[in-house]
Short mmCIF file of C-alpha atoms and ligand atoms in Angstrom, two decimals:
data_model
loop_
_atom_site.label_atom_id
_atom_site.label_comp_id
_atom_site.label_asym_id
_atom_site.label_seq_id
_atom_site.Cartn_x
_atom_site.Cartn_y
_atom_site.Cartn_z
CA UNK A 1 22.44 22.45 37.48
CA UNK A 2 22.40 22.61 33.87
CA UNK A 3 24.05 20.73 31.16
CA UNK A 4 25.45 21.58 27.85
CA UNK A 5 26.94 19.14 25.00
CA UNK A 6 30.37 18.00 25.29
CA UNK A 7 32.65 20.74 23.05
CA UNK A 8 32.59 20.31 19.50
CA UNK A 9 29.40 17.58 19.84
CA UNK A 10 26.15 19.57 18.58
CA UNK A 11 22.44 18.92 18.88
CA UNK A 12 20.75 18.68 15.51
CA UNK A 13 17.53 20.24 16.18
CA UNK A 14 14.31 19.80 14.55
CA UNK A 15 14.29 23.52 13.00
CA UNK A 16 17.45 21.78 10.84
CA UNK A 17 16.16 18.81 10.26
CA UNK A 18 14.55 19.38 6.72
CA UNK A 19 17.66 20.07 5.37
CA UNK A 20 19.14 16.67 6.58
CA UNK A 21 15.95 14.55 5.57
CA UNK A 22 16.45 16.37 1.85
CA UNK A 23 19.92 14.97 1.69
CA UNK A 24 19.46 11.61 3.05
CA UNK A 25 16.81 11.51 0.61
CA UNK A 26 18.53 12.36 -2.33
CA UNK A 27 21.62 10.50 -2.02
CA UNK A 28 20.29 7.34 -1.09
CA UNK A 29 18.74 7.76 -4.52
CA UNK A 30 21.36 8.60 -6.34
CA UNK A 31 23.80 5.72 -5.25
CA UNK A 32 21.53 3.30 -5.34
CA UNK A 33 20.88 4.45 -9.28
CA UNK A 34 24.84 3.64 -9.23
CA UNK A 35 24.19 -0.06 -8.31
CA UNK A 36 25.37 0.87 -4.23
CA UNK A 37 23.79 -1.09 -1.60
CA UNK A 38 23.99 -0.05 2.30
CA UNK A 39 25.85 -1.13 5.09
CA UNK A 40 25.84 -0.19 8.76
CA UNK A 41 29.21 -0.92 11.02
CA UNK A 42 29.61 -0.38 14.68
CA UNK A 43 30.62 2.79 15.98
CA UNK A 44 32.95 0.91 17.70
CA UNK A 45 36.00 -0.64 16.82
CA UNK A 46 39.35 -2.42 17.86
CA UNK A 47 41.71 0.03 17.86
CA UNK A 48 44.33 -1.53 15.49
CA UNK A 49 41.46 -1.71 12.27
CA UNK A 50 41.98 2.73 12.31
CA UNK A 51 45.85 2.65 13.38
CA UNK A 52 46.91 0.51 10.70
CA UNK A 53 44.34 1.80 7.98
CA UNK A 54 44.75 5.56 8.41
CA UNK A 55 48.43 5.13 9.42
CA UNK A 56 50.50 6.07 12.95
CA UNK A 57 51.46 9.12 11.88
CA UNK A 58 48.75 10.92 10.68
CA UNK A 59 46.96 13.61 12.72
CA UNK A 60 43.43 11.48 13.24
CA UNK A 61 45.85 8.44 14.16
CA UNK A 62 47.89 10.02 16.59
CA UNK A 63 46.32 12.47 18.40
CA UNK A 64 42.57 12.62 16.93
CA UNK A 65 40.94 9.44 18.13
CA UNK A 66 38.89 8.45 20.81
CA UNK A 67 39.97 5.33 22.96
CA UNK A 68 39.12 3.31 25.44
CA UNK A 69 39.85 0.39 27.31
CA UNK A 70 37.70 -1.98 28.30
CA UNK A 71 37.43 -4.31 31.03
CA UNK A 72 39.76 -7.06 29.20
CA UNK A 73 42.00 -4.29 28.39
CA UNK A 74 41.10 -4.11 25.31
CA UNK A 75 41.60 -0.73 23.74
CA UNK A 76 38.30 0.69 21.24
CA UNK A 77 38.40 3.28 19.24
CA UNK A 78 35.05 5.37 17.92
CA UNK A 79 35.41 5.43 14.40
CA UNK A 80 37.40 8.54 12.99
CA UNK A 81 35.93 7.27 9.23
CA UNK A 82 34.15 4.69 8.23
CA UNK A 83 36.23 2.94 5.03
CA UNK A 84 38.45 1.11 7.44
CA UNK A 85 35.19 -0.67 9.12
CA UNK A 86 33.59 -1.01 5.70
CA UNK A 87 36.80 -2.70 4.53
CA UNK A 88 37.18 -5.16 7.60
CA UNK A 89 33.34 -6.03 7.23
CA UNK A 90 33.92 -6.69 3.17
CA UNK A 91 36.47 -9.28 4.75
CA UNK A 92 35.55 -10.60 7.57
CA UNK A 93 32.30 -11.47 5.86
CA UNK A 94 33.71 -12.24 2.52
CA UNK A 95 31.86 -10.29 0.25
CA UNK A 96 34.07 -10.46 -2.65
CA UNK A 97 32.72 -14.53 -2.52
CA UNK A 98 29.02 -13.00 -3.79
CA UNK A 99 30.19 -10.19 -5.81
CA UNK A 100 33.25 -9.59 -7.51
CA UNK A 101 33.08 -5.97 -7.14
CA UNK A 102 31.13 -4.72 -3.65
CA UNK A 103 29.59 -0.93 -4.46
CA UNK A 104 28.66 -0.20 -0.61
CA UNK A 105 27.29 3.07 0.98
CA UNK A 106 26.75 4.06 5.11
CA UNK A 107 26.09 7.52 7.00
CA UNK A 108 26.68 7.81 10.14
CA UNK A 109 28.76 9.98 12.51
CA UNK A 110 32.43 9.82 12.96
CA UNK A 111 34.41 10.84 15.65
CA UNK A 112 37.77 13.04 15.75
CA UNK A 113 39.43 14.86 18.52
CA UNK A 114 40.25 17.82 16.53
CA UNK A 115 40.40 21.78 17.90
CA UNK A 116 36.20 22.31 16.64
CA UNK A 117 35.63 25.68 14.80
CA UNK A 118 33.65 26.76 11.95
CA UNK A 119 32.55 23.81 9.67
CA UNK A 120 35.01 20.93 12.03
CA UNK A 121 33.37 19.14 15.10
CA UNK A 122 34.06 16.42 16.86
CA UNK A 123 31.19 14.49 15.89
CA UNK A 124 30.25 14.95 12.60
CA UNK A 125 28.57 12.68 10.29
CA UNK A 126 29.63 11.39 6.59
CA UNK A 127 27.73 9.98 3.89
CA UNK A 128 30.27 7.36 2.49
CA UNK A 129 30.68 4.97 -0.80
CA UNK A 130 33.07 2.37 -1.33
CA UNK A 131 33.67 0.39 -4.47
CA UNK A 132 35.99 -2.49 -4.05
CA UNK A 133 37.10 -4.84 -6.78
CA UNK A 134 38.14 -2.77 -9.53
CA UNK A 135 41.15 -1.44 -10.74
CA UNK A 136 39.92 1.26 -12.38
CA UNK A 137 40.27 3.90 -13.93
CA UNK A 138 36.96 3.37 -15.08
CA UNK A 139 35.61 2.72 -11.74
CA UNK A 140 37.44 6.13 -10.70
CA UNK A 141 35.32 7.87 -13.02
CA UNK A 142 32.17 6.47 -11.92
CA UNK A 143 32.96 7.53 -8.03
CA UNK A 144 33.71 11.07 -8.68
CA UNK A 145 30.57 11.63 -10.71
CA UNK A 146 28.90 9.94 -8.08
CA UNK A 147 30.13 13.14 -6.03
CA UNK A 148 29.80 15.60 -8.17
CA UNK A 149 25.97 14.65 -9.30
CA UNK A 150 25.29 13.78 -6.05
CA UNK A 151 26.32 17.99 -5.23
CA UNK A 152 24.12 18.54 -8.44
CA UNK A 153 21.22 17.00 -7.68
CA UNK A 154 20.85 19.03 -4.06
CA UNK A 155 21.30 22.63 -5.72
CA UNK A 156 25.04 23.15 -5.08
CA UNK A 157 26.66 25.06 -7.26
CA UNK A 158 29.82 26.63 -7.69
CA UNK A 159 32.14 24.20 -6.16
CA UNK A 160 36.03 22.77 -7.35
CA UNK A 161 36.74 19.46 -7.67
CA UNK A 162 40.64 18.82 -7.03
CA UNK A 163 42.32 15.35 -8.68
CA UNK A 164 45.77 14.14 -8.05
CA UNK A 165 47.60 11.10 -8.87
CA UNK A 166 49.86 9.86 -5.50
CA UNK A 167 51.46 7.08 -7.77
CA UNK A 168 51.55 3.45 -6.39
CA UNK A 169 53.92 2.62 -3.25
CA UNK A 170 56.68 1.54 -6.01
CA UNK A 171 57.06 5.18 -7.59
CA UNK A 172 55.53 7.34 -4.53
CA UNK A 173 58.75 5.96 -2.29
CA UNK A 174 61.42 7.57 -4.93
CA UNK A 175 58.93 10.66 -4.48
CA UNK A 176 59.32 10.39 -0.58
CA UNK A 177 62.97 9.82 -0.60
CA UNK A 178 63.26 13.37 -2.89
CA UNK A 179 60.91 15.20 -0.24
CA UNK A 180 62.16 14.19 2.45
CA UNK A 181 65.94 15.33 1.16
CA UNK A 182 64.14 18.89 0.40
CA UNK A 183 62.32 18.98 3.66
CA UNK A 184 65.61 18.38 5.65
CA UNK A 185 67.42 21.56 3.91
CA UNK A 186 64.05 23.83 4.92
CA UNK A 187 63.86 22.42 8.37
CA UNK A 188 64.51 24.80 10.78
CA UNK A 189 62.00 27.05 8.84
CA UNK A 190 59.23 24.57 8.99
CA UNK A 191 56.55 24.47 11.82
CA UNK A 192 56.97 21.72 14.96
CA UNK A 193 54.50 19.65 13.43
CA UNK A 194 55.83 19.74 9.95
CA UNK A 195 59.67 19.41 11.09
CA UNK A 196 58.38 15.79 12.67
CA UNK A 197 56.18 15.34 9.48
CA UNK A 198 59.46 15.89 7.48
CA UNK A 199 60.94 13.13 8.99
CA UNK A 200 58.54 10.49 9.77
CA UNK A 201 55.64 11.62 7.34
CA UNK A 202 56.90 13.88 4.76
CA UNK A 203 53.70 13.98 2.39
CA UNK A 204 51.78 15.67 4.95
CA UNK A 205 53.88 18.60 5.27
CA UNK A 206 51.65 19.38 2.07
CA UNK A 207 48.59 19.62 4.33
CA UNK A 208 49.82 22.67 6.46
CA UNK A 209 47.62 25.74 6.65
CA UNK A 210 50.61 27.85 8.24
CA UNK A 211 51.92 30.36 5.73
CA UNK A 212 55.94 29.35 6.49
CA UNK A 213 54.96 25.83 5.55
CA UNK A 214 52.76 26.81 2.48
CA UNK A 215 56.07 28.72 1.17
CA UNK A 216 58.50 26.07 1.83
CA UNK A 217 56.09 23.03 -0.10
CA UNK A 218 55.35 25.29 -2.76
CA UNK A 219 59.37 24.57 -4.17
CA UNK A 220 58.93 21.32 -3.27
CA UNK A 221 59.59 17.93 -5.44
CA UNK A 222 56.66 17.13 -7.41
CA UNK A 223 54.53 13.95 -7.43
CA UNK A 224 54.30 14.33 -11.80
CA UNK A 225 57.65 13.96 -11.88
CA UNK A 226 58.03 10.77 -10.14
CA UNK A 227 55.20 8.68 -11.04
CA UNK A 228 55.26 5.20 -13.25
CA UNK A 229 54.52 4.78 -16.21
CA UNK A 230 51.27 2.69 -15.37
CA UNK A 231 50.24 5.25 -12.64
CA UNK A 232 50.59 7.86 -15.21
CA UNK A 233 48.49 6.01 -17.79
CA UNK A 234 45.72 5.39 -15.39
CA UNK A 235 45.20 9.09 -14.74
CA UNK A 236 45.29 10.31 -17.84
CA UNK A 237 42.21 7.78 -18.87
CA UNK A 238 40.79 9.08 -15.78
CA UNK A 239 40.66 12.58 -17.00
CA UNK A 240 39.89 11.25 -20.26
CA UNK A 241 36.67 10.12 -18.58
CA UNK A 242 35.87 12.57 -16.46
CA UNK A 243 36.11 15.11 -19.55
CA UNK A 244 33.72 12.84 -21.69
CA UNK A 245 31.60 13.74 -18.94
CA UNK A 246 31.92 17.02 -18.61
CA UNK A 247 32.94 17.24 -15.36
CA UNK A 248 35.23 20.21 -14.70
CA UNK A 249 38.43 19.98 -12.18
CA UNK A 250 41.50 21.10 -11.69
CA UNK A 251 44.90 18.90 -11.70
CA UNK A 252 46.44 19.83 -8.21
CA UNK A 253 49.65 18.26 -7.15
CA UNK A 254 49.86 19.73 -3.61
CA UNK A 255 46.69 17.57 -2.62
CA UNK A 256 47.58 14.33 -0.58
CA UNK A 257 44.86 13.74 1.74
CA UNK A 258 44.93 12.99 5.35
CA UNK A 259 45.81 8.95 5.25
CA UNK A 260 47.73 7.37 4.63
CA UNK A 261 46.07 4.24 2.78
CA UNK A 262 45.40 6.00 -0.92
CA UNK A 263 47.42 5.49 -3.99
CA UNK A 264 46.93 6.81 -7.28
CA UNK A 265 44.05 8.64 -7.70
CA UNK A 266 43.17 11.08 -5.08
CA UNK A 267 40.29 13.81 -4.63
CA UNK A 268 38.46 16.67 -3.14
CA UNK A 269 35.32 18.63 -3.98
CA UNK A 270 35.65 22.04 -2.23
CA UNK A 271 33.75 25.25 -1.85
CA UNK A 272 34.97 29.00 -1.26
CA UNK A 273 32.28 29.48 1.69
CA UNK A 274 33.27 27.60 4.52
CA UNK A 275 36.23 29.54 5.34
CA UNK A 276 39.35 27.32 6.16
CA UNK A 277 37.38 23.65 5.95
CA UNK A 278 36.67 24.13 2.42
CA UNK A 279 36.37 20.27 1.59
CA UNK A 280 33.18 19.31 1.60
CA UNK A 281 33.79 16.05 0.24
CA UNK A 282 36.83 13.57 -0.26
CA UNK A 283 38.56 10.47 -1.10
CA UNK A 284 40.70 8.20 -3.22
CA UNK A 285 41.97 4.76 -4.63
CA UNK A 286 43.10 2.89 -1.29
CA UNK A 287 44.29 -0.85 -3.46
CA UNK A 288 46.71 -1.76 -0.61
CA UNK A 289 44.14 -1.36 1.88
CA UNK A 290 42.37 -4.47 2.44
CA UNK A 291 45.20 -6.82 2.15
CA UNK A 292 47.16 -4.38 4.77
CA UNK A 293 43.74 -5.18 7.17
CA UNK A 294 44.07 -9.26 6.11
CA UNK A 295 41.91 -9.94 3.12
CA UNK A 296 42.61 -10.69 -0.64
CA UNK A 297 44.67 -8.28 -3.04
CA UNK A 298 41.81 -6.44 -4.17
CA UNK A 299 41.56 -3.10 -5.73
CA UNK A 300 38.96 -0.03 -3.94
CA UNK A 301 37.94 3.05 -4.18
CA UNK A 302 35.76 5.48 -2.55
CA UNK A 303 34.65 8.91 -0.70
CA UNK A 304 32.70 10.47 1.96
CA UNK A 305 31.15 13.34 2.55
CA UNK A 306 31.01 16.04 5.52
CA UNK A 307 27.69 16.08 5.86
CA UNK A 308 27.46 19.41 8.54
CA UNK A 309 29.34 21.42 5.94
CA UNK A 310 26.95 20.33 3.13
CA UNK A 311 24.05 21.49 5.18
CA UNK A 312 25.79 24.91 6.26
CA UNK A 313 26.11 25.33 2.52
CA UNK A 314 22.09 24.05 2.07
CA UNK A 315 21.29 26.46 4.59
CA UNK A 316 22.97 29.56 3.41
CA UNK A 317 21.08 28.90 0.28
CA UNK A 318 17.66 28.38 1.68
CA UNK A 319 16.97 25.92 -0.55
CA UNK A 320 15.07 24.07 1.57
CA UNK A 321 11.21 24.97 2.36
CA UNK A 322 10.02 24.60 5.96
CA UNK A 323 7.53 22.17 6.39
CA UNK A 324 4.22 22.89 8.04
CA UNK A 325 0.69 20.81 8.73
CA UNK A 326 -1.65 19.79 6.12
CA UNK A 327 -4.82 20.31 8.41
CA UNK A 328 -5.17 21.86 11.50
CA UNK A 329 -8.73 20.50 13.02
CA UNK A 330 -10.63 23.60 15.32
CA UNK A 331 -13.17 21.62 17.41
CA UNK A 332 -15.76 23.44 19.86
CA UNK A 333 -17.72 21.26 21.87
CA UNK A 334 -17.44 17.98 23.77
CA UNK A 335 -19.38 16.08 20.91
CA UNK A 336 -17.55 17.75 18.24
CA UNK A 337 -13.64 16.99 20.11
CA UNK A 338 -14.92 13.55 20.42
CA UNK A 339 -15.45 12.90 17.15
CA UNK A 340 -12.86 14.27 15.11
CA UNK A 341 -10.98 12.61 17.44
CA UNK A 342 -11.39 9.50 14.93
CA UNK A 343 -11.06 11.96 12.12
CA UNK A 344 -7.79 13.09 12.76
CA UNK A 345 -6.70 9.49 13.70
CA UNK A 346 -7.32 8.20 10.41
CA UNK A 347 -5.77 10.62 8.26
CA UNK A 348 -2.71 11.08 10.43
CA UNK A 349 -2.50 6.83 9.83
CA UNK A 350 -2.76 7.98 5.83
CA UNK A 351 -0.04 10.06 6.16
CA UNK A 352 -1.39 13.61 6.00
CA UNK A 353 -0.01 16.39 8.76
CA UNK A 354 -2.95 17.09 11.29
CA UNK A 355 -2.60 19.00 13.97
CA UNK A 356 -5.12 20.37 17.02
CA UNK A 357 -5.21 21.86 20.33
CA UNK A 358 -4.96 19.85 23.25
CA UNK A 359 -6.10 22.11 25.82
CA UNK A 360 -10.33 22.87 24.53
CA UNK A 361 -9.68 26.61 23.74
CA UNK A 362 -11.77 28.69 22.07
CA UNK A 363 -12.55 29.50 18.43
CA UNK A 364 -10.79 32.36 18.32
CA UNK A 365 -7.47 30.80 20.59
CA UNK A 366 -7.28 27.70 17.76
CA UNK A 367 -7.24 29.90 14.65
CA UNK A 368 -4.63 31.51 16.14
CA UNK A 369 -2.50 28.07 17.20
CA UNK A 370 -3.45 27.13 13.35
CA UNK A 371 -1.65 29.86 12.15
CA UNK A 372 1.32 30.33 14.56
CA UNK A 373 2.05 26.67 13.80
CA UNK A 374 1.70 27.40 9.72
CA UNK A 375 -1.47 25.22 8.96
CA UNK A 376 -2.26 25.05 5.22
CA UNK A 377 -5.70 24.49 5.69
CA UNK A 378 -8.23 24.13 9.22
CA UNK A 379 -11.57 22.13 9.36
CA UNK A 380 -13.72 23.90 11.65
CA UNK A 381 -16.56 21.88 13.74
CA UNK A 382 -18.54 22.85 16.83
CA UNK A 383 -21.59 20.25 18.07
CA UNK A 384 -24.05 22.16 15.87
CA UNK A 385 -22.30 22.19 12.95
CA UNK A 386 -21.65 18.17 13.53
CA UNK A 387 -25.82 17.68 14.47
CA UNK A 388 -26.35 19.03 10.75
CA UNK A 389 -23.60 17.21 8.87
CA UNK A 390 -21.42 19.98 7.73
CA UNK A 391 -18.12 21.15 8.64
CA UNK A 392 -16.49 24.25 7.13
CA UNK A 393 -13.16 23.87 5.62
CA UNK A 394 -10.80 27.00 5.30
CA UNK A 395 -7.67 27.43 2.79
CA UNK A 396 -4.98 29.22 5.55
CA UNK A 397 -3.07 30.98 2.36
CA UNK A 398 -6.76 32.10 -0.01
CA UNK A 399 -8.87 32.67 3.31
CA UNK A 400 -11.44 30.87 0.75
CA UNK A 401 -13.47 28.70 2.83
CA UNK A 402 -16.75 25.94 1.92
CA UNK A 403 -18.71 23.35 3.84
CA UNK A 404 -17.89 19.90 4.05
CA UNK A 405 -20.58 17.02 4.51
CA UNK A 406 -19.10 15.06 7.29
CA UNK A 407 -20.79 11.87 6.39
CA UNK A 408 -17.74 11.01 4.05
CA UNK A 409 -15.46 13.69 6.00
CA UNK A 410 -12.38 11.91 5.08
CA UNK A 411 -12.52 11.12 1.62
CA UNK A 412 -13.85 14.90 1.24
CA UNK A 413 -10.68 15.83 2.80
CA UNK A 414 -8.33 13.74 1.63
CA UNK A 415 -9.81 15.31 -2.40
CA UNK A 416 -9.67 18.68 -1.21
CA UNK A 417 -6.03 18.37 -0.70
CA UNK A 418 -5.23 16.56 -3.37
CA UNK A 419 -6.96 19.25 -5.59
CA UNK A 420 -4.80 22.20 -3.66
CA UNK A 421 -0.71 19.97 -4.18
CA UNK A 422 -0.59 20.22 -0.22
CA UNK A 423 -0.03 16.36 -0.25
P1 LIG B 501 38.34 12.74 5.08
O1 LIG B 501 38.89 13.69 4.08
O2 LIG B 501 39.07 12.58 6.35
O3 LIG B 501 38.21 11.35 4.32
O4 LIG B 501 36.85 13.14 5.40
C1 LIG B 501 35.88 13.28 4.38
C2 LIG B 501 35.04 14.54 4.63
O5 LIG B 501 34.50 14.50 5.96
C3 LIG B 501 35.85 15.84 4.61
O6 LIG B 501 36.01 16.31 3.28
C4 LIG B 501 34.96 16.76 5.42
O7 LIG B 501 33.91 17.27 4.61
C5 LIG B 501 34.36 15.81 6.45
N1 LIG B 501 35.04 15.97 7.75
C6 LIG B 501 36.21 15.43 8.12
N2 LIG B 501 36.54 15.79 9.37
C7 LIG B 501 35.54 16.58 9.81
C8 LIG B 501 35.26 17.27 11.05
N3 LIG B 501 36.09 17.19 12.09
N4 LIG B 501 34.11 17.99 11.15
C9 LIG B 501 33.25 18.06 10.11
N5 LIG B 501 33.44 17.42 8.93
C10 LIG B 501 34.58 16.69 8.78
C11 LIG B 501 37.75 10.22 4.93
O8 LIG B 501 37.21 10.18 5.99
C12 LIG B 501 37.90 9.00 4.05
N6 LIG B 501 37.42 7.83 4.81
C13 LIG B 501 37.12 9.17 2.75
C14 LIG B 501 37.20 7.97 1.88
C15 LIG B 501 36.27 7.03 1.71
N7 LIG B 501 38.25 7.64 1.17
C16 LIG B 501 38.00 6.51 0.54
N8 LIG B 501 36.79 6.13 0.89
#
């Protein structure tokens, strides 16, 4: 019998891995530059922390999540996202009692029950920052560059980034009331899930892919029109920001995002090559959020990123080099095997890439491993060789190749190295 992952669940395998050791690596960097510290939540939740965060009628609410009950009756839920955990960690531990404002990163993967196809899985894993405690819009600012460097600083080019203002729940319900009046003359043109989103959710008619629905918003009532005064003010000294940074966007009104918690400032970064899952990263003010989960009034903002569809877009660009062993140690003879045994103990334990053959081949059979595998360079020793002091060292990519005196084998190595960058 043989078994394959569950649909939509992948292996990561370790031809990919590079590519996901480059990124964790360079945004754990970046944020923590930005003052962010980590945090790690269960996978697991109570069910009501996501239903009441995301909201009962959006799409990862009500049909995306995966539940459970447990013995008690209890029902889980595997995270969908990870700012509603984040947010009932900041209270339930009382973070804001050390630090006014919290600046808090995780990756992990997130679970959704969605229909998987190119760039969307059902596992998937995000690389998210929260910043909770400010108002903004200054802490807006410093979010979405946090994004956009972060897309910067791995070689991405070319991508959009999207803001929108969804107003505060004062000034967004006059919006609603508006929509929802235009939505019920279009109805019967609208798709089955938009004519229930025109009734129960009407913002997310604005998230349809179908054509139809795409026609029918693009008349719509706009969210401009209907914001506060305040609201208004806070986005134009985001984009005040934001352009004293140089950081390009473009002001689009049809983007609402898929939950429900965000108000005000809203974004996406997107790209053109990942067919219809173009957003590659995404997120928003949320300041009703954790007092809806039980905490204090406090302001919060963040965004995570989908970190399969960052590496599709790494990989199409090669950016990444494969990596291959430092040293690749050929020995011929028991004495020889035994004793570079040590050898390649030590500077394995230093850090450095050694490989060898397990199964006592030939020369000619290990030169050939060395290569296949991609060794930089190969020490070379057979019991003679050993009886006189001297190994011979060989350069894989010059074929140059010199003697080593094995009394101080590993320093000797460890220079030679050092002298070629392969360490
Ligand atoms: P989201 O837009 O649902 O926001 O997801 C953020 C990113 O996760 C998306 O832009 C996308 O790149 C990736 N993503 C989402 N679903 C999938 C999937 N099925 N397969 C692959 N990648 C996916 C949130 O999750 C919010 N919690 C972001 C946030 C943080 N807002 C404030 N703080």
């Amino acid at each position: 019998m043989e078994f394959n992952a569950i649909k939509g669940f992948k292996d990561i395998l370790p031809e990919e891995i590079t590519n996901w050791h480059y990124l964790d690596f360079s945004f754990r960097r970046l944020f923590e530059a930005f003052g962010f510290h980590e945090i790690k939540t269960p996978l697991l939740e109570k069910n009501e922390v996501f239903s009441r965060s995301i909201g009962q009628d959006t799409d990862i609410v009500s049909k995306e999540m995966y539940s459970l009950k447990d013995s008690r009756g209890q029902v889980l839920t595997l995270r969908p996202e990870a700012t509603a955990s984040v947010v009932r960690a900041y209270i339930q531990h009382r973070l804001y009692e050390k630090n006014p404002v919290q600046k808090l990163y995780s990756f992990g993967p997130m679970f959704r029950r969605e229909r998987p196809q190119k760039g969307r899985f059902r596992q998937f894993h995000q690389i998210n920052a929260e910043l909770i405690g400010d108002p903004g819009p200054k802490s807006d600012a410093d979010i979405i560059a946090m994004a956009v460097f972060l897309f910067e600083t791995i070689g991405l080019s070319g991508l959009v980034l999207n803001i929108n203002s969804l107003g505060c729940p004062v000034c967004r319900s006059g919006f609603r009331d508006e929509l929802k009046d235009y939505l019920k003359q279009k109805k019967i043109s609208l798709c089955d899930d938009c004519q229930r989103r025109s009734e129960t959710n009407p913002l997310r008619v604005f998230d349809c892919k179908l054509d139809e629905c795409r026609n029918i918003v693009s008349d719509a009532p706009s969210i401009p029109d209907f914001i506060c005064r305040d609201c208004r003010e806070h986005f134009e000294s985001l984009q005040r920001y934001l352009n004293c940074l140089n950081i390009s966007y473009i002001l689009n009104h049809r983007l609402v995002r898929g939950l429900d918690y965000y108000t005000r400032t809203a974004f996406e970064i997107q790209t053109e090559h990942l067919g219809a899952q173009n957003a590659i990263a995404g997120g928003g003010r949320y300041d009703g959020l954790v007092n809806l989960l039980g905490g204090p009034d406090h302001p919060a903002i963040g965004f995570a990123v989908g970190v399969e569809r960052v590496i599709a877009l790494l990989e199409e660009k090669q950016l990444m080099e494969t990596k291959t062993p430092d040293l690749f140690v050929a020995a011929l003879g028991e004495a020889a095997e035994t004793q570079s045994l040590n050898w390649i103990m030590a500077l394995r334990k230093s850090g450095i890439w050694v490989e060898t053959d397990y199964s006592l081949k030939g020369l000619k059979a290990q030169m050939k491993r060395a290569d296949r595998l991609g060794a930089k360079n190969v020490l070379i020793m057979g019991d003679d060789e050993l009886a006189i002091g001297r190994a011979v060292f060989r350069n894989m990519a010059t074929r140059e190749q010199h003697e080593l005196n094995t009394e101080n084998i590993l320093d000797n190595i460890r220079k030679v190295l050092k002298n070629n960058g392969k360490q």
